[in-house]
Coordinates of C-alpha atoms in Angstrom, one line a residue:
I662 CA -26.1 -1.9 -17.6
M663 CA -23.2 0.6 -17.9
I664 CA -21.4 1.6 -14.8
L665 CA -19.1 4.6 -14.3
L666 CA -16.4 3.9 -11.7
I667 CA -14.7 7.0 -10.3
G668 CA -11.5 6.5 -8.3
S669 CA -10.5 3.1 -9.8
T670 CA -6.8 3.3 -8.9
G671 CA -7.2 3.6 -5.1
Y672 CA -7.2 0.8 -2.5
I673 CA -10.9 0.3 -2.5
G674 CA -11.6 1.6 -6.0
S675 CA -9.1 -0.9 -7.6
E676 CA -11.1 -3.8 -5.9
F677 CA -14.3 -2.4 -7.4
K678 CA -12.6 -2.4 -10.8
N679 CA -11.4 -6.0 -10.3
Q680 CA -14.8 -7.3 -9.3
L681 CA -16.8 -5.5 -11.9
A682 CA -14.4 -6.9 -14.5
S683 CA -14.5 -10.5 -13.1
I684 CA -18.3 -10.5 -12.9
G685 CA -18.5 -9.2 -16.5
Y686 CA -20.3 -5.9 -16.0
D687 CA -19.8 -3.2 -18.6
F688 CA -18.1 -0.2 -16.9
K689 CA -16.0 2.8 -17.6
T690 CA -13.6 4.6 -15.3
A691 CA -13.0 8.3 -14.6
S692 CA -10.7 10.3 -12.5
Y693 CA -12.4 12.2 -9.7
S694 CA -10.4 15.4 -10.6
T695 CA -11.6 15.4 -14.2
V696 CA -15.1 13.9 -14.2
Q697 CA -17.6 15.9 -16.2
L698 CA -21.3 15.8 -16.8
S699 CA -20.6 14.4 -20.3
D700 CA -19.0 11.3 -18.7
L701 CA -22.4 10.3 -17.3
E702 CA -24.1 10.0 -20.7
D703 CA -25.5 6.5 -21.2
I704 CA -24.5 5.6 -17.6
D705 CA -26.9 3.5 -15.5
F706 CA -25.0 3.7 -12.2
V707 CA -22.2 5.8 -10.8
I708 CA -19.8 4.4 -8.1
N709 CA -17.6 7.0 -6.4
A710 CA -14.7 5.2 -4.7
S711 CA -12.5 8.3 -4.8
G712 CA -11.6 10.6 -1.9
Y713 CA -8.8 12.1 0.0
V714 CA -7.0 9.8 2.4
G715 CA -4.1 11.3 4.3
K716 CA -0.9 9.5 3.9
P717 CA 0.6 7.9 5.9
N718 CA -2.5 8.6 8.1
V719 CA -5.3 11.0 8.9
D720 CA -2.8 13.4 10.6
K721 CA -1.8 14.6 7.1
A722 CA -5.3 16.0 6.5
E723 CA -4.6 18.6 9.3
E724 CA -1.8 20.0 7.0
E725 CA -3.7 19.5 3.7
K726 CA -7.2 20.8 4.5
D727 CA -7.7 22.2 1.1
K728 CA -7.0 18.8 -0.6
C729 CA -9.2 17.1 2.0
I730 CA -12.1 19.3 1.4
M731 CA -11.8 19.0 -2.4
G732 CA -11.5 15.2 -2.4
N733 CA -14.0 14.4 0.4
V734 CA -16.6 17.2 0.0
I735 CA -16.5 19.2 -3.2
I736 CA -16.0 16.3 -5.6
P737 CA -18.7 14.1 -4.1
M738 CA -21.0 17.1 -4.2
K739 CA -20.3 17.7 -7.8
I740 CA -20.9 14.0 -8.7
M741 CA -24.1 13.9 -6.6
G742 CA -25.3 16.9 -8.4
Y743 CA -24.8 15.3 -11.8
C744 CA -26.5 12.1 -10.7
K745 CA -29.4 14.0 -9.2
D746 CA -29.9 16.1 -12.3
M747 CA -29.8 13.0 -14.6
S748 CA -31.7 10.7 -12.2
I749 CA -28.9 8.2 -12.2
P750 CA -28.4 6.0 -9.0
Y751 CA -25.2 6.9 -7.1
G752 CA -23.1 4.7 -4.9
H753 CA -20.8 6.6 -2.5
V754 CA -18.0 4.9 -0.6
S755 CA -18.0 6.5 2.9
S756 CA -16.4 5.6 6.2
G757 CA -17.4 4.5 9.7
C758 CA -14.9 7.0 11.0
I759 CA -17.7 9.5 11.7
Y760 CA -18.5 7.7 15.0
T761 CA -16.6 7.1 18.2
G762 CA -17.5 4.6 20.9
S763 CA -18.6 0.9 21.2
N764 CA -22.4 1.6 21.0
N765 CA -23.0 -0.6 18.0
F766 CA -24.0 2.3 15.9
N767 CA -26.7 1.7 13.2
E768 CA -27.4 3.6 10.0
Y769 CA -30.0 5.8 11.7
D770 CA -27.7 7.0 14.5
E771 CA -26.4 10.5 14.1
P772 CA -22.6 10.6 13.6
N773 CA -21.0 11.7 16.9
F774 CA -17.5 12.2 15.6
S775 CA -17.9 15.3 13.4
F776 CA -17.5 19.0 13.1
K777 CA -20.9 19.4 14.7
Y778 CA -19.5 17.9 18.0
N779 CA -16.1 19.6 17.6
N780 CA -14.3 16.4 18.6
C781 CA -13.0 14.9 15.4
S782 CA -10.1 14.9 13.0
F783 CA -10.5 17.1 10.0
Y784 CA -10.7 14.0 7.8
S785 CA -13.6 12.5 9.8
G786 CA -15.4 15.9 9.7
T787 CA -15.2 16.0 5.9
K788 CA -16.6 12.4 5.6
A789 CA -19.6 13.3 7.8
V790 CA -20.2 16.5 5.7
A791 CA -20.1 14.4 2.5
E792 CA -22.8 12.0 3.8
D793 CA -25.1 15.0 4.5
I794 CA -24.6 16.1 0.9
V795 CA -25.0 12.7 -0.7
R796 CA -28.3 12.1 1.1
N797 CA -29.8 14.9 -1.0
C798 CA -29.6 12.5 -3.9
P799 CA -32.8 10.3 -3.6
K800 CA -31.3 7.5 -5.6
S801 CA -28.1 7.0 -3.5
Y802 CA -26.3 4.3 -1.6
I803 CA -23.9 5.4 1.1
W804 CA -21.5 2.5 1.9
R805 CA -19.7 2.8 5.2
I806 CA -16.4 0.9 5.2
R807 CA -14.3 0.6 8.3
I808 CA -10.5 -0.2 8.5
P809 CA -10.1 -2.4 5.4
F810 CA -8.0 -5.6 5.4
D811 CA -7.5 -8.8 3.3
E812 CA -4.8 -11.2 2.4
D813 CA -3.0 -8.9 0.0
S814 CA -0.1 -6.9 1.4
N815 CA -0.6 -3.2 1.0
P816 CA 0.2 -0.1 3.1
R817 CA -3.6 0.5 3.4
N818 CA -4.2 -3.0 4.7
Y819 CA -4.8 -3.1 8.4
I820 CA -2.8 -6.4 8.8
T821 CA 0.1 -4.8 6.9
K822 CA 0.0 -1.8 9.2
L823 CA 0.0 -3.9 12.4
I824 CA 3.1 -6.0 11.3
T825 CA 4.8 -2.8 10.0
Y826 CA 4.2 -0.2 12.7
S827 CA 6.9 0.0 15.4
K828 CA 4.4 0.6 18.2
L829 CA 0.6 -0.1 18.5
V830 CA -2.3 1.2 20.6
N831 CA -5.0 -1.2 21.7
S832 CA -8.5 -0.2 20.6
Q833 CA -11.8 -1.9 19.7
N834 CA -13.2 -1.4 16.2
S835 CA -15.4 -2.8 13.5
L836 CA -13.4 -3.9 10.4
S837 CA -14.2 -4.5 6.7
H838 CA -12.7 -7.3 4.6
R839 CA -11.9 -5.4 1.4
K840 CA -13.0 -8.0 -1.1
E841 CA -16.1 -9.0 0.9
C842 CA -17.3 -5.4 1.5
V843 CA -16.8 -4.4 -2.2
N844 CA -18.8 -7.4 -3.3
A845 CA -21.5 -6.4 -0.8
C846 CA -21.6 -2.8 -2.1
I847 CA -22.0 -4.1 -5.7
R848 CA -24.8 -6.5 -4.6
T849 CA -26.8 -3.7 -3.0
Y850 CA -27.3 -2.2 -6.4
M851 CA -27.5 -5.4 -8.5
E852 CA -30.1 -6.9 -6.2
K853 CA -32.1 -3.7 -6.1
C854 CA -31.7 -3.2 -2.3
P855 CA -33.5 0.0 -1.0
F856 CA -31.4 3.2 -1.4
G857 CA -29.9 4.5 1.8
I858 CA -27.0 4.0 4.1
Y859 CA -25.3 0.7 4.8
N860 CA -22.7 -0.3 7.3
V861 CA -20.5 -2.6 5.2
V862 CA -18.5 -4.2 8.0
N863 CA -17.8 -7.7 9.1
T864 CA -19.9 -9.1 11.9
N865 CA -18.7 -8.3 15.5
P866 CA -15.9 -6.0 16.5
T867 CA -12.4 -6.9 17.5
T868 CA -9.4 -5.3 19.3
T869 CA -5.9 -4.6 18.1
Q870 CA -4.6 -7.0 20.7
E871 CA -6.9 -9.8 19.4
V872 CA -5.6 -9.3 15.8
V873 CA -2.0 -9.3 17.0
E874 CA -2.7 -12.6 18.8
L875 CA -4.0 -14.1 15.5
I876 CA -0.9 -12.8 13.7
K877 CA 1.3 -14.5 16.3
T878 CA -0.8 -17.7 16.4
H879 CA -0.4 -18.2 12.6
N880 CA 3.2 -17.1 12.5
L881 CA 2.7 -14.2 10.2
S882 CA 5.2 -12.1 12.2
S883 CA 7.8 -13.1 14.8
K884 CA 8.5 -9.5 16.0
E885 CA 7.9 -8.4 19.5
F886 CA 4.9 -6.0 19.4
D887 CA 5.4 -2.8 21.5
W888 CA 2.4 -0.9 22.8
F889 CA 1.4 2.7 23.6
D890 CA -1.0 3.5 26.4
E891 CA -3.7 5.8 25.1
E892 CA -2.3 8.9 26.8
E893 CA 1.2 8.3 25.4
F894 CA -0.2 7.6 21.9
Y895 CA -1.9 11.0 21.8
K896 CA 1.0 12.8 23.3
T897 CA 3.7 11.3 21.0
A898 CA 2.2 9.6 17.9
A899 CA -1.0 11.3 17.0
K900 CA -1.7 14.9 16.0
T901 CA -5.5 14.6 15.8
P902 CA -8.2 12.5 17.5
R903 CA -8.8 9.0 16.2
S904 CA -12.2 7.3 15.6
N905 CA -12.6 4.0 17.4
C906 CA -16.1 2.6 16.9
V907 CA -18.4 -0.4 16.6
L908 CA -20.9 -0.5 13.7
D909 CA -24.1 -2.6 13.4
N910 CA -24.3 -4.4 10.1
R911 CA -27.7 -6.1 10.6
K912 CA -29.4 -3.9 8.0
L913 CA -27.2 -5.4 5.4
L914 CA -27.6 -9.0 6.8
R915 CA -31.4 -8.7 6.8
L916 CA -31.3 -8.2 3.0
G917 CA -29.4 -11.6 2.6
I918 CA -26.0 -10.0 2.0
Q919 CA -23.8 -11.8 4.5
M920 CA -20.6 -10.6 6.0
R921 CA -18.4 -13.2 7.8
D922 CA -17.6 -12.9 11.5
V923 CA -14.5 -10.7 11.7
K924 CA -12.4 -13.3 13.4
T925 CA -13.1 -15.8 10.6
A926 CA -12.3 -13.2 8.0
L927 CA -9.1 -12.1 9.8
T928 CA -7.9 -15.7 10.3
D929 CA -8.4 -16.6 6.7
S930 CA -6.6 -13.4 5.5
I931 CA -3.7 -13.9 7.9
I932 CA -3.2 -17.5 6.8
R933 CA -3.3 -16.5 3.1
Y934 CA -1.5 -13.2 3.5
E935 CA 1.2 -12.5 1.0

């Protein structure tokens, strides 16, 4: 098996690269901005872990809509087209940010935080559009990841964000342990799971306050955490609506691909964080 990994330098893509190498799979890497049809010759599976992520947060997408559309819509469409034409299975890293609410959304629920509902950030809107496009490839996996974290300090790591931000807002969300969710994504292909959408999140949701309590309990940070109320957050700290949502991961679990309870995964990551 030869795998083409697109976006191997990003926060999620670099973990795909690490795990494919450690497992011993043959793979090549390509940049999302330069990938061509010829790159897919002799390829058995394409993983697209690339995409536009606003830095420091999704507010940046409101200023860089052209880059957001290119990274999150045009490039995935191009890659999907190549895979469809050559009948190559395609794995697309998506996001749970296309939902809002604590309804335990499953893979068959229509995204309710999208351009269609006119209630979303530009970033979330483009991620929902990309899913509509990728679904046109019959041999495709769409892997929805939500607020990644693990024990490795990184500006994209949710734990790093919480101990770094000067002020927080309490919300309930599903989360994804980065190493665990990447392993689950790889396994869906290697174990020949049915093509389709998968919510690749840890079991059960948690709140910002609960994660902060774990951080305090395990002495990861001694700072005094300061909190916004939601109205103040949107008036002073956020330029665009945020997705807060709970995703159902039982489709993945039923296939024997286990994801730890989020509190277990968080506690382990906080204890080993460095």
